[in-house]
Every structure is written in structure tokens, then in C-alpha cells.
Amino acid sequence: DDEVHVRQKVAEVDPQEAANFEQELRAVMQESIEQRRQELRGRPMLNMVIPMNLFEGSARDHHGRGVGGDSGDEALDEEAGGSKEVQVKVLVKRGNKQQTKQMYIPRDSSLVQSTKQKEAAEFEE
Amino acid sequence: EETGDEDGYEFGKGDFTEHACRYCGVSNPACVVRCNVPSCRKWFCNSRGNTSGSHIVNHLVRAKHKEVCLHKDSPLGETILECYNCGCRNVFLLGFISAKTESVVVLLCREPCLNVNALKDMNWDLSQWCPLIDDRCFLQWLVKIPSEQEQLRARQISAQQINKVEELWKTNPDASLEDLEKPGVDDEPQPVALKYEDAYQYQNVFAPLIKLEADYDKMMKESQSKDNVTIRWDIGLNKKRIAYFVFPKEDNELRLVPGDELRLRYSGDAAHPAWQSVGHVIKLTAQEEVALELRASQGVPVDVNHGFSVDFVWKSTSFDRMQGAMKTFAVDETSVSGYIYHHLLGHEVENQTVRNTLPRRFGAPGLPELNASQVLAVKSVLQKPISLIQGPPGTGKTVTSAAIVYHMAKQGQGQVLVCAPSNVAVDQLAEKISATGLKVVRLCAKSREAVSSPVEHLTLHYQVRHLDTSEKSELHKLQQLKDEQGELSSSDEKKYKALKRATEREISQSADVICCTCVGAGDPRLANFRFRQVLIDESTQATEPECLIPLVLGAKQVVFVGDHCQLGPVIMCKKAARAGLAQSLFERLVLLGVKPIRLQVQYRMHPSLSEFPSNSFYEGTLQNGVTVNERQSSGIDFPWPVPNRPMFFYVQMGQEEISASGTSYLNRTEAANVEKIVTTFLRSGVVPSQIGVITPYEGQRAYIVNYMSRNGALRQQLYKEIEVASVDSFQGREKDYIILSCVRSNEHQGIGFLNDPRRLNVALTRARYGIVILGNPKVLSKQPLWNSLLTHYKEHECLVEGPLNNLKQSMVQFQKPKKIYN
Ligand SMILES: [Zn+2]
Ligand SMILES: [Zn+2]
Ligand SMILES: [Zn+2]
């Protein structure tokens, strides 16, 4: 009866409430953009340093984390549906210093998809 | 075996660990983030529970907070989420993007960094930018969704509870959800009544309402601290330091006004010790720049310009004076006459007439001739202990009031006290009364002495400084010394104060009339004064306890001037408003059967413009004191659909949107057309100061100002000079041309603010020469009053659509008005 319990819980989001909330959320987003456009007169410069050493060996980080652990072959994983996540480095600033942190993100994230496609395209060329 | 105690799991005590979700209690570090707004710092989880958005997104949207910080034990560690390029922390703008290769990602804001050309040049795939908030949740790989188990153990909070607790946090940031269940929080206060047993019962009803309003006001103002403020220093004529800075208003709830007290702080650096000083706002520029006159001139870090903080210093003075007046009303038998006492409480009292010889003519020197209804008003007021004068827009309320005060002062009953809730109204009235030759003293709050006033020569502080007799030379010497040195020795200070007080008293006592705000009537400098005759202008815009302040100084004859068909007092606390604090004493007296004397000739509007307001709000009694010819704008070539009828309703179908504050609305199509109309006016020879743009919503006001200055077809400066304001802030004022943007346009929701007939009345009666209304007839026509307005415009062939240079009559169908049930 755990199942039933969960179902009861998951149900019942008032559609009116959901619609109102969606509208409010959109408003906040829209106004945030509006506000930024007003604040920033003229386009700001690109002002970021990406430490190039990060990119070295990026291919090595590019392994999936499947059920079976460290299988290196992506194609195999995908077909088996085993590897759901990829490891990325998130680049953040700590004061003026850059730092990276390892994260796992879902393989179907658009972040991964795009670069995969690009890589594939490049590979074909 | 687990020793659970240290884990923060202390069930039954109601205490969660610090980083537990404040809605549901989930405390898994991977699932929670902290709101990074300094006054908030609450933690929320990324689970949806029973609501449409995750808890953190719910909080950010409802509280209008926009920054977050990750937990120290989360995969990224304690990190404030911000744009890698520009440092923007608004999570609603942030998203991840791959830095060339998929294995390195950064946070980037979509405005402006995502649009920086250099990025495209670097070959980044900007189309794959992935927003931080997606499907009303934070990205799940960044902030995990609590497991089903965790969610089941958590508190099952509903959207309604979330709304309630967010509301509660505005006044009490430490409140818990349990507080919602506590008695009291949701209890409505006792509502106002029509009649009261005695002044104690009266006080029992009003005191809690004033307390509610005061608490709300305090909370609102004290939460307005601003950091990183940049200062421009100056020195005033009185040699005091003035700090200029921008204090942007976040939404329509708080407006700074001259006289407000602010604290300026500097936390110090290697070369400067920490410093702070309190000052008064003496000026606000159109660009929202504030001029703050500092109290202390010593040690001001004038060589520093950046990094200051500003806090609002809340003062309870006005609320204290209302409470004090209610108490005096109850305990002091001499506070008001018996007749007034019983009448105000709604007791049956036999009518009384005031026995005074009436003047032969009712006008007064220095004022325009009175018309028949004005004469009638003056005459009847002089014979009654309590009277109400209703002054519809443009009917010469101020002149009539001044004439009444003139005759009262001539009756030899002592000094007359003249009040109004707003300083602007008091100044106007003081000026007119002074024109009759009466000796007027305008008493200003100490905090407003440095605020410039059109009637400065009448103010008490000015008269004290300029009383140029030799006996007073001692005071002048001391004043000069004080101005130059900033302070006096303690013995000199004592002498100075005593001399000043004596002089103030002498000047006030020799006046025929004292003018001040209602709250100002509670000034200690008037403590020993008695006023038998009191006139309160704009009394429909004051709360009852506010009106009571001038009355309890011995009133025997009272005149309330106002118009209960226009907007009432502004009450910020909804609970107090619901309980009836927004009902003025004037209105209650009308309900009790006191019949207002109505001024009936209007001198403002083109006769075509006064027709509808007269019929809808004043039973058709409003007569025109101006002719069509006097309101013909010669040489102005504006495409009015019907010549000689300078009005039209411009049909708009654009959608409304909710604005940033979440509490207001805007409508882009209407804004764009407002610009076009303004431009057409300007091109046809109308100058900016003649035009007023009115809209009921702050969101739209801000949007129009911005839109016009960015997209206006003519010189930017022209648009900046055009006043764009809320209906409420236009009350009591006029413009030659008014453009009214209604904003509301939706299928199912109501029309909000526009529903109030009094607001519509004010909006329609500001224009002298012409009015353009922009709105959606399909939506507005559901409301009976708007329906009749639309029908009026349609019947006069003034309901139009299409481009401005080719307006065509609109055939849009109206909806059936809904009956209003109360
Ligand atoms: Zn939660
Ligand atoms: Zn918050
Ligand atoms: Zn940015």
C-alpha cells in the first residue's frame, strides 16, 4: 500500500494554482531581463578567464558512469541504456580564482547533447 | 547503532536543523539551497510536494527573492550561484553552458552575457544554454530532488499554506508554519461600526487597527535598507551637509517623501573610521535622487563617495498621535463639545444651530467671487456645529474653505485651526486663506523645516528666524552662532531653546489661523492651544483617528471638506483596511445621515468631459462653469474623432502581464500606443507639462516611463518631462490632456483596481481640455460602470480603433455587465 500512498501524494496539484504560479514565475523572469536591460547601458565586455589547462585531457573525463561502473565504451553503454550520466567540471569563481568542481549531469541534458552532436559532426568531417 | 540526536533529528520539538527546508523540513544537503537575500537566508528544498513549483522556486517567486547559495556539503560546496562572466546573481537569468567542450560548464546570465558577441566569436554553442530553473524546479543535477522517502517524511505543505507563511514572513521573518495555526495570526480584528456606545468602545475598535497599520508601516520601511550606495556631497544654504544619492523604489509600496528620516552609514576603511548619521529627506528629484540633510556635520567622510548604506528610520509619531487623540477623546471631557462627542459616536442628538450673526456677503477679500452653491455652503456651514462639504473635481473647494475660515476668524471665537491630511493641501489652503488678509501661521513638522514650501513666508520656523525686532536680537545672535558652528555650548543651547520657544509661542498666538496637517495638530508646540473652530480639508482622505487629532483640541464647530466619491485614505495593511480603517469619518457621518452640502459648478473640464462623471457620480448635478469655447485648444491639431468632443476610447486588445513585483500589471500594446498619442500631442504643439499619463498600476507606470524614453519618436527629454503617475497620486490635481491606460486585459480574471468607481471618477476628472482612454472594452464592459462609460463613448461616436491617423469607429461587442452582489 506504499504505492497507493505515493499516488495520493503525487496527485492533486490544483490546475488553477499551477497556472497562476506559472504566470508569476514568467513575470519574474521577464522583469528580471527587463531590469537588466535597463541597468546595463551598452554591451558589457567579455570578462572571463577560462583556464586553458582545463581542456587538456577533457576526453579522458568524458566517460560515462553506468551501472557497471567504469566501462569506457560509450557506444556500448548507450545501446545498453546503462550510462545515464556524464561527468563534467563546473567552473566557478572563488573571489578572483577559478575553481572546478566535478559534477554528474544526465546524458540527455541539452548541455551534453549539443557538444556530442558537434563532436560527431567534426568527427565526420 | 545510531545516535540520532546530533543529526538534528529532534522530532517532536518542532525544531529543524538550520538548513532544513522552511516549508517541508527536508534537510538533505544535496537537496537544499539557501536564499541569499540578507534579510531572509532561509533554506528550501527542490521538491515539489503538492505544489506546482519546487519549494525553493516557490519561495523565490513569492518573496521576490532572486539569489541563492548552495550548501557546503553539496557537490559544488558553499557557492553563491552567479554568472561566470559578469557576476549577476539573479537565478532567474542564469543557466549553464558548455565552455567549448561538454566536459567543462559555466554559469552564464542570459542578459547580457549570453548576447556578448565575443562569445559567439569563440565558437560557443549559445543555443544550448540551459536555464537553471527549468519546469519550475532547479536543475535536478545541481540541486537534487529529495527521495520519495524523504518527501513522505516531510511536512505536506499546501500552496495556500505557502502563501500564508510567506505573507507572515513579511512581518515576522522568524515565524514558523506552526505560527499559522496559533490563534491570533489569522483572526480578523474587530471591524469598525457605524455607532459606538462610548469613546472607550471607539478606542477599542480603532486602537488595534492603528496598531496593525503602524506595525505594517514599520516593517515595510525598516526592510528598505540599501547597500553600496554612492554619494554626492554638497553643503546647504544653512551650512548643513547634504548627501545626494539614488534610492530606487522596488515596488509601489514605499515612497520616500520629504521629511522622512534616513540613516546613512559607512563601515570604514584604512583611512576612515566607521561613521553614521541620521538626516532628513529635503528633496526628491524626478530622477529618483534623494537629497538628505544630515543632522551632524562633524566627521562626515566627505572624501568618500562609494560603499555607503542607507536605512529607513521609522517614526511612530503619527500613529502615537492618533492613539493619543483617541485617548484624549475618551478621558478628557473638554476635548470636544458634548454635541460633537455624541454626534461622532452616532448617538441621537437634537439638531443644534450655532448662534452667530451672519455676514452680509459670504465671499472674502482676495478671493474670487463665490457662485451660488459656494455661497450656500459657506452660509449653512457657519450656522451648524458639524457640517460636511462635498467638493466634486474642480468645484472650488479651496476657495470655499478659505471663505469659511475667513468668516469664522471674524467671529471672534478665537483662533481657527485648519488641517488636511497632506502637506500639499495644507499649503494650498494656507496660501488662499492668507490672501484674504488673515494672519496665518503654517506649522510644519520639525523634520520638514528644510523642505522647500510654496508658503515658506507663512511657516512658523521662517517667521521665527525673520522676526526682526531688537528684543529678539539675542535669539538671532544665538541662531547665527549655531548655524556657523553647528552647535552651541550647553548654557547657550538652553538659552537658545527657551528664547525660540517663547518666540514661537508669541507668533502662533498672534495668528488668526493655524494651518498644519492633521497629524501636525498633535505637535507639542500646540499642546496648550485651544481651537473651537476646526476645518479639515481632504477629510475623505484621512482615517478617523487622524481626523480626531485636530478635533480634540476643544472643537465646538467642525467643517469636514472632501468628496467621498473620490479616493479615500491609503491603508497599507490589508487586514486593517478590511476591518474598515479605510472608511473616513466624513463617510461614516454621511452614513449616519449628515447630508453633505455639494458644490455644483465645475471649472475644470471641457463640458463634454464632465458629462459622464456628473451623471454617474453626482446624480447629474454638476454644472459647467466653463464653456466649450473656453476649453477649445486653438492651434492644436489632434485627431479627435468628433470635433468639439475632445475625448475618445481607444480600443486595445493587447494582453496584460504581471510585472516584476508580482503585485502589479503591465500592458505592452497600450504602452506603445500611449507613446504614439503623446508624440502626436507633442507634434501638434502641446508641451509636456500639459500632458498627464495615468494608469492604475505601478507596473505599467514604470513600463511606460521606460518605453517612452527608449522608443519615443521625439527628443528623449520631452518624454522625461511628462508626468506618468497612478490614479491615486493624481487626486486633487489636473492636467490639460490626460491619457488613461487601463492595462487590464484578460479572459477570466477581474479588472482589479479599476473596479473601484471612486478610482474611475478620479481618473476621468483630471483633464481640462481632452482625454484619451486606452483599454479593452470586452473585458471592461463586464463591470456595470465601465459598461455605461463605454456605451457613453460609443453613443457619441468616440469609441474607436485603428491607427491614430485613421481612427475608425469600433464595432467591438460589449459583454453583459455582471450584477454586483455585496
Ligand atoms: Zn521543501
Ligand atoms: Zn528568501
Ligand atoms: Zn552575466
Coordinates of C-alpha atoms and ligand atoms in Angstrom, one line a residue, chain B residues 83 86 109 113, ligand 3:
Chain B
C83 CA 27.3 34.5 -13.8
C86 CA 29.5 39.4 -15.0
C109 CA 23.4 35.0 -17.4
C113 CA 26.3 37.8 -21.2
Ligands
ZN3 ZN 26.4 37.7 -16.9

